[in-house]
Structure formats: structure tokens, C-alpha cells
Short mmCIF file of C-alpha atoms in Angstrom, two decimals:
data_model
loop_
_atom_site.label_atom_id
_atom_site.label_comp_id
_atom_site.label_asym_id
_atom_site.label_seq_id
_atom_site.Cartn_x
_atom_site.Cartn_y
_atom_site.Cartn_z
CA MET A 1 55.61 -54.14 28.19
CA ILE A 2 54.66 -51.72 30.88
CA ASP A 3 51.49 -52.59 32.64
CA PHE A 4 49.23 -49.79 33.77
CA SER A 5 46.82 -52.39 35.25
CA CYS A 6 44.31 -52.76 32.45
CA LYS A 7 46.34 -50.97 29.72
CA LYS A 8 49.65 -52.34 28.57
CA PHE A 9 52.22 -50.28 26.75
CA SER A 10 55.39 -51.18 25.06
CA LEU A 11 58.10 -48.59 25.53
CA ASP A 12 57.98 -47.63 21.87
CA GLU A 13 54.24 -47.17 22.21
CA ILE A 14 54.87 -44.74 25.06
CA ILE A 15 57.38 -42.85 22.87
CA LYS A 16 54.76 -42.87 20.06
CA CYS A 17 51.96 -41.77 22.29
CA SER A 18 53.79 -39.15 24.25
CA LEU A 19 55.30 -37.51 21.18
CA GLY A 20 52.13 -37.98 19.14
CA LEU A 21 53.88 -39.80 16.28
CA THR A 22 52.35 -41.67 13.38
CA LYS A 23 53.43 -45.29 12.84
CA ALA A 24 55.71 -44.09 10.00
CA GLU A 25 57.31 -41.44 12.18
CA LEU A 26 57.95 -43.97 14.94
CA HIS A 27 59.53 -46.32 12.36
CA MET A 28 61.78 -43.45 11.27
CA PHE A 29 62.71 -42.69 14.86
CA ILE A 30 63.48 -46.32 15.69
CA THR A 31 65.52 -46.70 12.52
CA LEU A 32 67.58 -43.56 13.23
CA ARG A 33 68.11 -44.79 16.86
CA SER A 34 69.36 -48.14 15.65
CA VAL A 35 71.85 -46.97 12.98
CA ASP A 36 73.77 -44.48 15.16
CA THR A 37 74.94 -42.52 12.10
CA LYS A 38 73.81 -39.37 10.35
CA MET A 39 71.35 -39.96 7.54
CA SER A 40 69.81 -37.83 4.76
CA ALA A 41 66.06 -38.01 3.99
CA GLN A 42 67.02 -39.98 0.86
CA GLU A 43 69.06 -42.58 2.77
CA LEU A 44 66.43 -42.94 5.51
CA ALA A 45 63.66 -43.26 2.85
CA GLU A 46 65.51 -46.23 1.28
CA LYS A 47 66.00 -47.81 4.71
CA VAL A 48 62.37 -47.46 5.89
CA GLU A 49 60.93 -48.03 2.40
CA LEU A 50 58.85 -44.90 2.40
CA ASP A 51 58.80 -42.12 -0.20
CA VAL A 52 61.16 -39.23 0.31
CA THR A 53 58.41 -36.61 0.74
CA THR A 54 56.92 -38.51 3.65
CA VAL A 55 60.39 -38.98 5.24
CA GLN A 56 61.19 -35.31 4.82
CA ARG A 57 57.98 -34.33 6.48
CA GLY A 58 58.56 -36.89 9.34
CA LEU A 59 62.21 -35.69 9.80
CA LYS A 60 61.00 -32.14 10.10
CA LYS A 61 58.49 -33.08 12.73
CA LEU A 62 60.97 -35.19 14.74
CA PHE A 63 63.52 -32.34 14.55
CA GLU A 64 60.85 -29.85 15.82
CA LEU A 65 60.08 -32.28 18.63
CA ASP A 66 63.71 -31.99 19.59
CA VAL A 67 64.65 -35.66 19.34
CA LEU A 68 66.92 -35.26 16.31
CA GLN A 69 70.04 -33.27 15.58
CA ARG A 70 70.24 -31.68 12.15
CA PHE A 71 73.42 -30.88 10.23
CA GLN A 72 73.69 -28.80 7.06
CA ILE A 73 75.84 -30.30 4.28
CA ASN A 74 76.90 -27.82 1.61
CA LEU A 75 76.78 -29.23 -1.91
CA GLU A 76 79.31 -28.52 -4.67
CA ASN A 77 76.65 -26.76 -6.77
CA GLY A 78 76.19 -24.20 -4.02
CA GLY A 79 73.03 -25.69 -2.53
CA TYR A 80 72.80 -27.65 0.68
CA THR A 81 71.09 -30.63 2.18
CA TYR A 82 70.48 -31.86 5.72
CA VAL A 83 71.53 -35.04 7.50
CA TYR A 84 69.91 -36.09 10.73
CA ALA A 85 71.03 -38.10 13.83
CA ILE A 86 69.18 -39.19 16.88
CA LYS A 87 69.85 -37.23 20.08
CA SER A 88 71.35 -38.92 23.08
CA ARG A 89 69.27 -41.44 25.06
CA GLN A 90 69.34 -39.08 27.99
CA GLU A 91 68.01 -36.15 26.00
CA ILE A 92 65.24 -38.22 24.59
CA LYS A 93 64.41 -39.58 28.01
CA ASN A 94 64.10 -36.03 29.31
CA ILE A 95 61.68 -35.04 26.50
CA ILE A 96 59.47 -38.13 27.04
CA MET A 97 59.45 -37.79 30.80
CA GLU A 98 58.45 -34.15 30.61
CA ARG A 99 55.39 -35.24 28.63
CA VAL A 100 54.61 -38.15 30.99
CA HIS A 101 54.89 -35.73 33.98
CA ASN A 102 52.52 -33.30 32.28
CA TRP A 103 50.05 -36.13 31.89
CA VAL A 104 50.41 -37.12 35.52
CA SER A 105 49.79 -33.57 36.61
CA VAL A 106 46.58 -33.43 34.57
CA VAL A 107 45.52 -36.66 36.36
CA GLU A 108 46.48 -35.29 39.68
CA LYS A 109 44.48 -32.05 39.20
CA SER A 110 41.39 -34.05 38.06
CA LEU A 111 41.30 -36.44 41.02
CA MET B 1 38.68 -37.70 29.31
CA ILE B 2 42.44 -37.49 29.78
CA ASP B 3 44.42 -37.80 26.68
CA PHE B 4 47.78 -39.59 26.73
CA SER B 5 48.15 -38.84 23.05
CA CYS B 6 46.96 -41.99 21.42
CA LYS B 7 45.19 -43.52 24.51
CA LYS B 8 42.34 -41.70 26.23
CA PHE B 9 41.31 -42.39 29.80
CA SER B 10 38.29 -41.25 31.70
CA LEU B 11 39.07 -40.47 35.31
CA ASP B 12 37.06 -43.49 36.54
CA GLU B 13 39.04 -45.61 34.06
CA ILE B 14 42.23 -44.38 35.68
CA ILE B 15 40.85 -45.37 39.10
CA LYS B 16 39.76 -48.72 37.73
CA CYS B 17 43.09 -49.32 36.03
CA SER B 18 45.36 -48.10 38.81
CA LEU B 19 43.50 -50.06 41.50
CA GLY B 20 42.99 -53.09 39.30
CA LEU B 21 39.19 -53.13 39.83
CA THR B 22 36.64 -55.21 37.96
CA LYS B 23 33.72 -53.36 36.37
CA ALA B 24 31.46 -54.43 39.30
CA GLU B 25 33.99 -53.20 41.85
CA LEU B 26 34.26 -49.87 40.13
CA HIS B 27 30.49 -49.63 40.11
CA MET B 28 30.42 -50.32 43.87
CA PHE B 29 33.16 -47.72 44.43
CA ILE B 30 31.36 -45.07 42.41
CA THR B 31 28.05 -45.80 44.25
CA LEU B 32 29.60 -45.55 47.66
CA ARG B 33 31.31 -42.24 46.58
CA SER B 34 27.99 -40.90 45.43
CA VAL B 35 25.85 -41.71 48.45
CA ASP B 36 28.11 -40.28 51.13
CA THR B 37 26.66 -42.53 53.89
CA LYS B 38 27.67 -45.79 55.46
CA MET B 39 26.27 -48.89 53.71
CA SER B 40 26.12 -52.57 54.57
CA ALA B 41 26.83 -55.21 51.88
CA GLN B 42 23.08 -55.86 51.77
CA GLU B 43 22.19 -52.19 51.19
CA LEU B 44 24.91 -51.75 48.55
CA ALA B 45 23.85 -55.01 46.87
CA GLU B 46 20.33 -53.66 46.36
CA LYS B 47 21.65 -50.30 45.09
CA VAL B 48 24.04 -51.79 42.55
CA GLU B 49 21.77 -54.72 41.68
CA LEU B 50 24.39 -57.41 42.28
CA ASP B 51 24.18 -60.46 44.58
CA VAL B 52 25.39 -60.03 48.18
CA THR B 53 28.25 -62.49 47.86
CA THR B 54 29.77 -60.47 44.95
CA VAL B 55 29.34 -57.23 46.91
CA GLN B 56 30.87 -58.67 50.08
CA ARG B 57 33.89 -59.87 48.06
CA GLY B 58 34.12 -56.50 46.37
CA LEU B 59 33.87 -54.54 49.65
CA LYS B 60 36.62 -56.66 51.17
CA LYS B 61 38.88 -55.90 48.20
CA LEU B 62 38.10 -52.14 48.24
CA PHE B 63 38.67 -52.12 52.04
CA GLU B 64 42.04 -53.90 51.58
CA LEU B 65 42.96 -51.34 48.86
CA ASP B 66 42.42 -48.78 51.62
CA VAL B 67 39.77 -46.69 49.75
CA LEU B 68 36.99 -47.60 52.19
CA GLN B 69 36.43 -47.19 55.94
CA ARG B 70 34.84 -50.12 57.74
CA PHE B 71 32.71 -49.89 60.94
CA GLN B 72 31.57 -52.84 63.03
CA ILE B 73 27.94 -52.81 64.03
CA ASN B 74 27.06 -55.11 66.98
CA LEU B 75 23.74 -56.98 66.55
CA GLU B 76 21.30 -57.77 69.39
CA ASN B 77 21.86 -61.47 68.94
CA GLY B 78 25.54 -61.03 69.84
CA GLY B 79 26.86 -61.14 66.33
CA TYR B 80 28.05 -58.22 64.17
CA THR B 81 28.00 -56.84 60.76
CA TYR B 82 30.02 -54.26 58.86
CA VAL B 83 29.08 -50.98 57.22
CA TYR B 84 31.35 -49.24 54.77
CA ALA B 85 31.94 -45.68 53.70
CA ILE B 86 34.24 -44.13 51.07
CA LYS B 87 37.44 -42.47 52.36
CA SER B 88 37.98 -38.80 51.77
CA ARG B 89 38.70 -37.53 48.29
CA GLN B 90 42.21 -36.53 49.38
CA GLU B 91 42.98 -40.02 50.77
CA ILE B 92 41.78 -41.67 47.57
CA LYS B 93 43.80 -39.19 45.47
CA ASN B 94 46.92 -40.11 47.47
CA ILE B 95 46.36 -43.85 46.84
CA ILE B 96 45.77 -43.45 43.10
CA MET B 97 48.68 -40.99 42.71
CA GLU B 98 51.03 -43.39 44.48
CA ARG B 99 50.17 -45.97 41.92
CA VAL B 100 50.44 -43.52 39.01
CA HIS B 101 53.89 -42.47 40.21
CA ASN B 102 55.00 -46.09 40.53
CA TRP B 103 54.00 -46.57 36.91
CA VAL B 104 55.93 -43.41 35.89
CA SER B 105 58.97 -44.63 37.68
CA VAL B 106 58.88 -47.89 35.77
CA VAL B 107 58.62 -45.98 32.52
CA GLU B 108 61.50 -43.70 33.59
CA LYS B 109 63.77 -46.70 34.43
CA SER B 110 62.95 -48.30 31.04
CA LEU B 111 63.77 -45.25 28.86
#
């Protein structure tokens, strides 16, 4: 827990807040971070016990937030699917800290 | 209101949080900031409608936090009393920002 005097944040709460994630999206993020392998929407949906549509939407958002890598897998029938993996700890740290610094600069300008 | 995604802070809430003030102490701080004159504990107590003991304790804390200037007034009977004034906006900004930056560095180390 990180104590900002009267408000306490867990680290995952800071990640959730700074990226603007829903509870489900944070759960997906944490799961991908813990498995350390590439996962499809289908595989992740089973792991987090959410429906595939929700997981696909969440993965798209996390990918656009730049915290996931996406790989295209070509299927035998000519189609393709995606698998996702978490980015490195340092890359994620940079993304979160950029948002925290933006927040600090808003505070600084207001004081 | 400053929006840290899921948590919103007013500027005075950031001051309260970062300095670890009680509601009464924040009220005293805001009052001194608004009057722009030196005030004794007695005068401030009347203004904020709190008892003098609470106000004296609060002024001591705010002075130790370095956000107030204190001036000694010598009395005719040989004793003395104190009057207090708010420090400059820039000085207060520096104190708050130092605490905000400390918080950010804790976050950064944890990520």
C-alpha cells in the first residue's frame, strides 16, 4: 500500500487508476502479467472466467494502451487470430510513470 | 478537481493529504491564506469558531510544517504572544510539491 497521507493506494490500484482500467481489464492485465506466456482471447477468457467478447474488447484496449504485445497467428483455413503477451516490466513502468508525472504537473500548475 | 483517473482530489484536499492535516487544521490554513494579515491564536479562534487550545495546537503544527511565519509580540507586562501569517504561495507550493515528488518516487520504486 502506498500512502498519500489520507488516501492509500495499492500498486495495482495505481495501475488501474493511471490507465483508467475497469476491474475486469485490471484482472486481465494481472493474469497476463502472472502467466508470462502468450495467450489468445479464448485462453485468457477461460483463465479469468469472463466471456470472450469482454476479453477481446479488454485486450484491444490494453493493446492500445501499449502495455501488451500482439502477435498474429495464421490459421490453416487462411484466417488468422491474435495472441497477446504482457510488455516488459520496464516498459509498463515507463507508461505508468508518464501518466503519474502528467498528474503531478497538473497539481504543480494548480498550486 | 484534479482527476487521477479513478480518484478525484480538490486542490485543498491535496494540501490536506500531503501535509497530513486534520479538517480543523486545513480550515485554519485556508482562513489564514484568505485574510492576508497576521493573526493571533485568539483572533483566528474567533474567525474559525474553534476553541483557542485547538487553534494554538494547530498553529504550532502548521508552523512546524513550515507553511506559516511566526512573529513574537512583546506585551507591556513583560510577557509575549505570537502572531502568524501564511507563507508565500511559492513557498507553500515548494513544500507541497516536495511531498508529492516523494510520493511519486515511492510509486516509481515499487513499479
